[in-house]
Coordinates of C-alpha atoms in Angstrom, one line a residue:
M1 CA -110.4 142.2 -70.8
P2 CA -107.8 143.3 -73.4
A3 CA -106.6 145.4 -69.8
L4 CA -106.8 142.3 -67.9
L5 CA -104.7 140.2 -71.0
D6 CA -102.4 142.9 -70.7
I7 CA -100.6 142.6 -67.4
L8 CA -100.5 138.8 -67.9
P9 CA -96.5 138.1 -68.0
I10 CA -95.5 136.8 -70.7
E11 CA -93.4 133.7 -69.5
L12 CA -97.4 132.5 -68.3
I13 CA -98.5 133.5 -71.7
Q14 CA -96.1 131.5 -74.1
P15 CA -96.0 128.0 -73.1
I16 CA -100.3 128.3 -73.5
L17 CA -99.6 129.4 -76.4
C18 CA -97.6 126.4 -77.5
Q19 CA -100.6 124.0 -76.9
L20 CA -101.8 126.0 -80.7
H21 CA -100.1 123.9 -83.4
Y22 CA -101.1 125.7 -86.9
K23 CA -99.0 129.2 -87.4
H24 CA -102.8 130.5 -88.4
D25 CA -103.5 130.0 -85.0
L26 CA -100.8 131.8 -83.4
T27 CA -101.4 135.1 -85.4
T28 CA -105.1 135.0 -84.6
A29 CA -103.2 135.0 -80.8
A30 CA -101.2 137.6 -81.2
L31 CA -103.5 140.0 -82.3
V32 CA -105.3 139.6 -79.2
C33 CA -103.3 142.3 -77.6
Q34 CA -99.7 143.4 -76.5
S35 CA -99.1 140.8 -74.1
F36 CA -100.3 138.1 -76.6
N37 CA -98.4 140.1 -79.1
Y38 CA -95.0 139.3 -77.7
A39 CA -95.4 136.0 -76.6
A40 CA -96.7 135.1 -79.9
T41 CA -94.4 136.5 -82.0
P42 CA -91.1 134.7 -81.6
L43 CA -93.6 131.2 -82.2
I44 CA -95.0 132.2 -85.0
Y45 CA -91.4 132.2 -86.1
R46 CA -89.6 130.0 -84.8
T47 CA -89.8 127.3 -87.5
I48 CA -90.1 128.4 -91.3
D49 CA -90.3 126.7 -94.5
A50 CA -91.5 127.5 -97.9
L51 CA -94.7 126.8 -99.7
I52 CA -93.8 124.9 -103.0
Q53 CA -96.3 123.7 -105.3
D54 CA -95.2 121.3 -108.7
D55 CA -91.6 122.8 -108.2
E56 CA -93.3 126.4 -108.1
V57 CA -92.9 128.9 -105.0
I58 CA -96.3 129.7 -103.9
S59 CA -94.6 131.8 -101.0
H60 CA -91.5 132.1 -99.0
P61 CA -90.9 134.2 -95.6
Y62 CA -87.8 136.2 -96.6
A63 CA -88.6 138.6 -97.7
T64 CA -90.3 139.1 -94.5
L65 CA -87.4 138.2 -92.3
L66 CA -85.3 141.0 -94.7
R67 CA -87.8 143.7 -94.4
R68 CA -88.3 143.1 -90.6
S69 CA -84.7 141.5 -90.1
E70 CA -85.2 141.6 -85.7
L71 CA -87.6 138.6 -86.2
A72 CA -84.5 136.6 -87.3
Q73 CA -83.7 136.3 -83.8
Y74 CA -86.4 134.0 -83.6
V75 CA -86.2 131.4 -85.7
W76 CA -84.2 128.1 -84.4
H77 CA -85.7 125.5 -87.3
V78 CA -85.4 126.0 -91.3
S79 CA -86.3 123.9 -93.9
E80 CA -85.3 124.6 -97.6
T81 CA -85.7 123.1 -100.9
G82 CA -83.8 123.3 -103.9
A83 CA -86.3 124.1 -105.8
A84 CA -86.8 127.5 -103.9
M85 CA -83.0 127.9 -104.5
R86 CA -83.1 127.1 -107.8
S87 CA -86.4 129.2 -109.2
D88 CA -85.1 132.3 -109.2
P89 CA -80.8 133.2 -109.1
R90 CA -82.1 136.8 -106.5
M91 CA -84.5 134.4 -104.6
S92 CA -81.4 132.5 -104.2
Q93 CA -79.1 135.1 -102.8
D94 CA -82.4 136.8 -100.9
I95 CA -82.5 133.0 -99.3
T96 CA -79.1 132.9 -98.1
A97 CA -78.8 136.8 -96.7
T98 CA -81.8 135.7 -95.0
L99 CA -80.4 132.4 -93.6
S100 CA -77.2 134.6 -92.4
L101 CA -79.7 137.2 -89.9
C102 CA -80.8 133.0 -88.0
T103 CA -78.0 133.7 -85.6
N104 CA -79.8 131.9 -83.1
L105 CA -80.5 128.7 -85.2
V106 CA -80.8 125.7 -84.1
S107 CA -81.9 122.8 -86.5
A108 CA -82.0 123.1 -90.5
T109 CA -83.7 120.7 -93.2
W110 CA -82.2 120.6 -97.2
E111 CA -84.6 118.8 -99.5
D112 CA -83.7 118.4 -103.5
Y113 CA -84.6 115.3 -106.0
D114 CA -82.7 117.6 -109.1
K115 CA -79.5 115.8 -110.0
A116 CA -78.3 119.3 -110.1
T117 CA -78.3 119.9 -106.1
E118 CA -74.8 120.9 -105.8
A119 CA -74.8 124.2 -107.3
V120 CA -77.6 125.4 -104.8
F121 CA -76.9 123.4 -102.1
V122 CA -73.4 124.7 -101.4
P123 CA -74.0 128.4 -101.0
F124 CA -76.7 126.8 -98.5
L125 CA -74.1 125.0 -96.9
E126 CA -71.7 128.2 -96.3
V127 CA -74.1 129.8 -95.0
L128 CA -75.4 127.2 -92.5
M129 CA -71.6 126.9 -91.5
T130 CA -71.4 129.9 -89.5
L131 CA -74.4 129.2 -87.6
P132 CA -74.6 127.3 -84.5
L133 CA -76.3 124.1 -85.7
K134 CA -76.4 121.4 -83.5
E135 CA -79.5 119.4 -86.3
F136 CA -79.0 118.2 -89.9
T137 CA -81.3 117.0 -92.1
I138 CA -80.7 116.1 -95.8
R139 CA -82.7 114.5 -98.4
T140 CA -81.9 114.0 -101.7
K141 CA -82.2 111.8 -104.2
Y142 CA -79.5 111.7 -106.0
D143 CA -75.4 112.5 -104.4
V144 CA -74.8 115.8 -103.2
G145 CA -71.4 115.9 -105.1
D146 CA -68.0 116.4 -104.4
R147 CA -67.7 120.3 -103.4
V148 CA -71.4 119.8 -101.0
W149 CA -69.1 116.2 -99.0
T150 CA -65.9 117.9 -98.4
L151 CA -67.6 121.1 -96.8
L152 CA -69.9 118.5 -94.7
N153 CA -66.6 116.4 -93.4
S154 CA -65.5 120.3 -91.7
M155 CA -68.9 120.2 -90.3
T156 CA -68.2 119.8 -86.0
G157 CA -71.0 120.4 -82.7
I158 CA -73.4 118.6 -84.8
Q159 CA -75.7 116.4 -82.4
R160 CA -78.3 115.2 -84.8
L161 CA -77.7 113.8 -88.4
S162 CA -79.8 112.4 -90.5
V163 CA -79.3 111.6 -94.4
W164 CA -81.7 109.8 -97.1
S165 CA -81.0 109.5 -100.0
Y166 CA -80.9 106.9 -102.7
K167 CA -77.5 107.2 -103.5
P168 CA -75.1 105.7 -100.6
P169 CA -73.5 107.9 -98.7
R170 CA -70.3 108.4 -99.6
M171 CA -69.0 110.6 -96.6
L172 CA -69.8 108.5 -94.0
Q173 CA -66.0 106.9 -93.6
D174 CA -64.6 110.8 -93.7
W175 CA -67.1 112.8 -91.7
A176 CA -67.5 110.1 -88.5
A177 CA -64.2 111.2 -86.6
Q178 CA -65.7 114.8 -86.9
L179 CA -68.5 113.7 -85.5
R180 CA -68.0 112.3 -82.9
P181 CA -67.4 113.8 -79.6
P182 CA -71.5 115.3 -79.5
L183 CA -72.8 113.4 -82.0
R184 CA -75.8 111.5 -79.9
Y185 CA -78.6 110.9 -83.1
L186 CA -77.7 109.9 -86.3
G187 CA -80.3 108.4 -89.4
L188 CA -79.0 106.4 -92.5
G189 CA -81.3 105.8 -95.0
D190 CA -80.7 103.5 -98.5
C191 CA -78.1 102.0 -97.4
L192 CA -78.5 98.5 -99.2
H193 CA -75.6 99.2 -101.6
V194 CA -73.2 99.6 -98.3
P195 CA -71.2 97.0 -97.1
P196 CA -72.0 96.2 -93.9
I197 CA -68.3 96.0 -92.5
T198 CA -68.0 99.7 -93.9
L199 CA -71.1 100.2 -92.1
I200 CA -68.8 98.5 -88.5
S201 CA -65.7 100.7 -89.2
V202 CA -67.9 103.5 -89.2
F203 CA -69.9 102.7 -85.9
S204 CA -67.1 102.0 -84.5
Q205 CA -65.8 105.9 -84.6
L206 CA -68.8 107.1 -82.5
P207 CA -69.1 105.2 -79.2
L208 CA -71.2 107.7 -77.6
L209 CA -74.0 107.7 -79.9
Q210 CA -77.3 106.6 -78.9
N211 CA -79.8 107.1 -81.0
L212 CA -79.3 104.8 -84.0
R213 CA -82.1 105.2 -87.3
I214 CA -80.8 103.2 -90.5
S215 CA -82.2 101.1 -92.8
G216 CA -81.5 99.1 -96.3
V217 CA -78.6 97.0 -93.8
P218 CA -79.1 92.9 -94.0
S219 CA -81.1 92.1 -90.7
T220 CA -78.2 89.2 -89.5
A221 CA -75.6 92.3 -89.4
I222 CA -77.5 94.7 -87.6
P223 CA -76.2 92.8 -84.0
L224 CA -72.7 94.0 -85.3
I225 CA -73.3 97.2 -86.1
M226 CA -74.8 96.9 -82.6
A227 CA -72.2 96.1 -80.8
C228 CA -69.9 99.0 -82.1
L229 CA -72.5 101.3 -80.1
P230 CA -71.9 100.8 -76.4
N231 CA -74.6 103.7 -75.7
L232 CA -77.4 102.7 -78.1
I233 CA -81.0 103.0 -76.0
E234 CA -82.7 104.0 -79.0
L235 CA -82.8 101.5 -82.6
D236 CA -84.7 102.0 -85.3
T237 CA -84.3 99.7 -88.5
D238 CA -86.3 97.6 -90.8
Y239 CA -86.0 93.4 -91.3
L240 CA -83.7 92.5 -95.0
Q241 CA -83.3 89.2 -95.1
D242 CA -80.1 89.0 -96.5
G243 CA -76.3 88.1 -96.4
N244 CA -75.2 85.6 -93.4
Y245 CA -72.6 87.2 -90.4
P246 CA -71.9 85.7 -87.7
L247 CA -72.7 86.9 -84.5
P248 CA -70.5 90.1 -82.6
S249 CA -68.6 88.2 -79.1
M250 CA -69.4 92.2 -78.0
P251 CA -72.4 92.1 -75.2
L252 CA -74.7 94.0 -76.9
P253 CA -75.8 97.2 -75.9
R254 CA -79.6 97.9 -73.8
L255 CA -82.0 98.9 -75.9
Q256 CA -84.9 100.6 -74.4
K257 CA -86.8 101.7 -77.6
L258 CA -86.9 98.9 -80.8
T259 CA -88.7 100.4 -83.4
I260 CA -89.3 97.8 -86.4
R261 CA -90.3 98.5 -90.0
P262 CA -90.8 96.1 -93.3
N263 CA -88.3 95.9 -96.1
S264 CA -89.6 92.7 -98.0
A265 CA -93.6 92.2 -99.0
T266 CA -93.0 88.7 -98.2
T267 CA -91.3 88.4 -94.4
S268 CA -91.6 85.2 -92.2
V269 CA -93.1 85.9 -88.9
S270 CA -91.3 84.0 -86.8
D271 CA -88.2 85.0 -88.7
V272 CA -89.3 88.8 -87.7
C273 CA -90.2 88.0 -84.1
N274 CA -86.9 86.0 -83.5
W275 CA -85.1 88.2 -85.0
A276 CA -86.5 90.9 -82.5
C277 CA -85.9 88.7 -79.7
S278 CA -82.0 88.7 -80.8
L279 CA -81.5 92.2 -80.4
I280 CA -82.5 93.0 -76.7
P281 CA -81.2 90.1 -75.3
H282 CA -80.9 91.8 -71.8
E283 CA -83.8 91.5 -68.9
G284 CA -85.6 95.1 -68.1
P285 CA -84.2 97.8 -69.9
L286 CA -86.8 98.0 -72.8
Q287 CA -89.6 100.4 -72.5
S288 CA -90.5 101.0 -76.2
F289 CA -91.4 98.0 -78.7
T290 CA -92.8 99.3 -81.7
L291 CA -93.3 96.8 -84.8
S292 CA -95.2 97.9 -88.6
F293 CA -95.8 94.3 -90.2
T294 CA -99.2 93.3 -91.0
I295 CA -98.9 90.1 -89.3
T296 CA -101.0 88.2 -86.5
I297 CA -98.7 88.3 -83.5
P298 CA -97.9 85.4 -81.6
L299 CA -98.6 84.6 -78.7
S300 CA -95.1 83.2 -78.2
F301 CA -93.8 86.3 -79.2
V302 CA -95.3 88.6 -76.1
T303 CA -94.6 85.6 -74.0
H304 CA -91.1 85.6 -74.5
L305 CA -91.3 89.4 -74.8
I306 CA -92.8 89.7 -72.0
C307 CA -90.8 87.3 -69.8
R308 CA -88.1 89.5 -69.8
H309 CA -89.0 93.3 -70.4
G310 CA -92.2 93.6 -69.0
R311 CA -91.8 95.8 -65.8
T312 CA -90.4 98.0 -67.4
L313 CA -92.3 98.1 -71.2
T314 CA -94.8 101.5 -71.2
E315 CA -95.3 101.4 -75.3
F316 CA -96.3 98.7 -77.1
C317 CA -97.3 99.5 -80.7
V318 CA -97.8 97.2 -84.0
G319 CA -100.2 99.1 -85.9
F320 CA -101.5 97.1 -88.8
A321 CA -100.5 93.8 -87.1
Q322 CA -103.9 91.7 -85.0
V323 CA -103.6 90.7 -81.5
T324 CA -106.1 88.8 -80.3
P325 CA -108.3 88.9 -77.2
E326 CA -106.0 86.2 -75.5
V327 CA -102.6 88.4 -76.1
L328 CA -103.7 91.8 -75.4
T329 CA -105.2 90.2 -71.8
Y330 CA -101.3 88.5 -71.7
L331 CA -99.6 91.5 -72.7
C332 CA -102.3 93.9 -70.1
R333 CA -102.1 91.5 -67.0
N334 CA -98.1 91.6 -67.7
C335 CA -96.9 94.8 -68.0
P336 CA -97.6 97.2 -65.3
A337 CA -96.3 99.9 -66.7
L338 CA -98.3 99.9 -69.5
E339 CA -99.0 103.7 -70.8
L340 CA -100.1 103.4 -74.8
L341 CA -101.3 100.6 -76.5
K342 CA -101.3 100.3 -80.5
C343 CA -102.4 97.3 -82.7
S344 CA -105.6 96.2 -84.5
V345 CA -108.2 93.9 -83.3
P346 CA -110.1 90.8 -84.9
N347 CA -113.5 90.4 -84.2
S348 CA -114.0 91.5 -80.4
D349 CA -116.7 93.9 -78.7
M350 CA -116.7 96.5 -75.9
Q351 CA -116.7 93.5 -73.7
T352 CA -114.3 91.5 -74.2
I353 CA -111.7 94.4 -75.1
A354 CA -112.8 95.9 -71.4
K355 CA -112.3 92.7 -69.8
A356 CA -109.1 92.0 -71.6
I357 CA -107.7 95.7 -70.8
E358 CA -108.9 95.7 -67.4
P359 CA -105.8 94.6 -65.6
A360 CA -104.0 97.6 -67.6
K361 CA -104.1 100.7 -64.9
N362 CA -101.6 102.8 -66.4
L363 CA -102.9 102.9 -69.6
R364 CA -103.4 105.7 -70.6
T365 CA -104.0 105.7 -75.0
L366 CA -105.4 103.1 -76.5
Q367 CA -105.3 103.0 -80.2
F368 CA -107.2 100.5 -82.4
V369 CA -105.6 101.4 -85.9
L370 CA -108.1 98.6 -87.8
W371 CA -111.1 97.3 -86.5
V372 CA -112.3 94.1 -88.0
R373 CA -115.7 92.2 -87.0
V374 CA -117.3 89.2 -88.8
D375 CA -121.6 89.9 -87.3
A376 CA -122.4 86.6 -89.3
V377 CA -121.5 83.0 -89.5
G378 CA -119.9 83.2 -93.6
A379 CA -120.5 87.2 -93.7
E380 CA -117.8 89.3 -95.1
P381 CA -115.6 91.0 -93.0
A382 CA -116.1 94.7 -92.1
Y383 CA -112.6 96.8 -91.7
Y384 CA -113.5 99.6 -89.5
L385 CA -111.5 103.0 -89.7
F386 CA -108.6 102.2 -91.4
P387 CA -106.6 105.8 -91.5
R388 CA -107.0 107.3 -95.0
T389 CA -103.6 106.4 -96.9
M390 CA -102.6 104.4 -100.5
Y391 CA -103.9 101.3 -98.8
D392 CA -107.6 102.2 -99.1
Q393 CA -108.1 100.5 -102.4
H394 CA -107.5 96.7 -100.5
F395 CA -110.6 97.4 -98.2
P396 CA -113.4 97.7 -98.0
L397 CA -113.8 100.7 -95.7
N398 CA -116.6 101.7 -93.1
D399 CA -117.0 104.8 -91.7
G400 CA -119.3 104.5 -89.0
V401 CA -117.4 103.9 -85.9
P402 CA -119.0 100.3 -84.0
F403 CA -119.2 101.5 -81.1
S404 CA -120.8 104.7 -79.2
T405 CA -119.5 107.3 -76.6
A406 CA -121.2 105.8 -74.2
E407 CA -119.5 102.6 -74.6
V408 CA -116.4 104.6 -75.0
K409 CA -117.0 106.9 -72.1
T410 CA -117.5 103.1 -70.0
L411 CA -114.8 102.1 -70.8
M412 CA -112.7 104.8 -69.4
L413 CA -114.3 105.2 -65.9
R414 CA -113.6 101.5 -64.9
P415 CA -112.8 101.5 -61.4
G416 CA -109.4 102.8 -61.3
S417 CA -108.9 103.0 -64.9
K418 CA -106.5 106.2 -65.9
L419 CA -107.5 105.3 -69.9
R420 CA -107.9 109.3 -71.3
T421 CA -107.7 108.7 -75.2
I422 CA -109.0 105.9 -77.6
W423 CA -108.3 105.9 -81.1
F424 CA -110.5 103.7 -84.0
G425 CA -108.4 104.7 -86.8
D426 CA -108.6 108.4 -87.6
V427 CA -112.3 109.0 -85.2
S428 CA -110.9 109.5 -81.6
Y429 CA -112.2 109.8 -78.2
F430 CA -111.0 112.0 -75.2
G431 CA -111.9 112.1 -71.7
R432 CA -111.7 114.6 -69.4
W433 CA -113.2 115.9 -66.0
V434 CA -114.7 119.3 -66.4
R435 CA -117.1 121.4 -64.3
A436 CA -121.0 120.0 -64.5
T437 CA -123.8 122.6 -66.3
P438 CA -127.0 121.7 -67.2
E439 CA -126.4 122.0 -70.9
R440 CA -123.8 118.4 -69.9
D441 CA -124.9 115.2 -68.9
P442 CA -124.9 115.0 -65.5
V443 CA -124.8 111.0 -65.2
S444 CA -121.3 110.9 -64.4
Q445 CA -121.6 114.2 -61.6
I446 CA -119.8 113.5 -58.6
E447 CA -120.3 115.7 -55.3
D448 CA -117.5 118.4 -56.0
G449 CA -119.3 119.5 -59.0
L450 CA -117.7 117.6 -61.6
T451 CA -118.2 115.6 -64.9
F452 CA -116.6 113.1 -67.2
E453 CA -117.0 114.6 -70.7
V454 CA -116.2 112.4 -73.7
V455 CA -115.3 114.6 -76.8
R456 CA -115.7 113.0 -79.9
D457 CA -112.6 114.6 -82.8
K458 CA -112.0 113.2 -86.3
Y459 CA -109.6 115.0 -88.0
E460 CA -105.4 114.6 -89.7
Y461 CA -103.0 114.2 -87.5
F462 CA -101.2 116.7 -86.9
S463 CA -97.5 117.1 -86.8
Q464 CA -96.4 116.1 -83.3
R465 CA -92.9 117.0 -84.3
W466 CA -93.5 120.7 -85.7
H467 CA -95.2 120.7 -81.9
R468 CA -92.3 119.0 -79.7
R469 CA -89.9 121.5 -82.0
L470 CA -92.2 124.7 -81.3
C471 CA -91.4 124.4 -77.3
N472 CA -87.8 122.1 -77.5
P473 CA -85.6 123.1 -79.7
L474 CA -83.3 119.8 -79.2
S475 CA -86.0 117.5 -78.8

């Protein structure tokens, strides 16, 4: 068998190994045979970062890369922390020496929550500036200092930039002109203390920007910012009721993806829905809509949304927001291209859900974040399968799934259905056609010897972003 595997070309093996989501699985694959080793080794070192616990470095890949410098050519993504650079002067020198060997580096992430970030960030940044960097993410709690901003202001060629800090970024106006030609994605966190007029002057210098994620900006100022970005197709922002700004005189860009997050505990449902509709006034372009509020989605909002974007909408993700069977039916009936539906549903059985989603012939993934069910009049509601998060303490949770695998299978096998993935909180069901064997249930067997199998699984969400970057450096 090893001889047979050795003759497989690496070009075929590597796309297969890209489906492995964890490095220990890739390491195991590298031990199979020589061909697998050649294919897996670049994937193992494609993303490198340190293991830090309580500001103590548990492990760091710099020693391996310094000892075997030929492996550095495979590194595309680097994540570094101030804690690692600060832990030992010798380690800091070795880390920067290792970084200089990564001549094919595509993206870098710097994370530091200490006040003394400038002294350790500058050596790291000086090496980065000699590399062909396309993506850069900075996460800090305090301002990074004048020397860092001076270096950043001279950086060019960045296509994706994210700056997440508890302090407002001071570099925006000076850096915008340098970033303008290639920049397509910009993420800015905590702009609460940045005057909107400053942000508008910055974004007016970035007319080619296509993807914007921004936090802490008054909701009434968002349309003014959007009007400065005619090529914007993706917007991720929060709803902050603060200030009163006039509507822009320029038309808004035609968004294809809109994500709205909460910024305060008390929010009017009608205000959020009306504001969301005002950001997407054009007919037709919207493909993905995400809303991260714990509310009940009103039918009037869905009607308005679908009236303009029903034909193009492929993803409707409202998470913890509850969607009634009436709204669910209207959504599935009037969005023929819908492929992903993520929501919470109250007091519904499988038959009701099946009837509601029946018109959605292109639906491929159905995810229920929260399932609220009342079994008798006056009984306490049971909340099923809420993801294991900080909110656990607020809800009584039931570990059992309210439906059987057979019911899920029936839902997937409705006539004309393309539904193959169903989530109930952190429990997933994946449906697939497999070759029939005596061990498998023959009920769904068809003439050519295939049977439909439903696999139930329960696990934490793996990093989709890491998996995407493993196979595509600029995704």
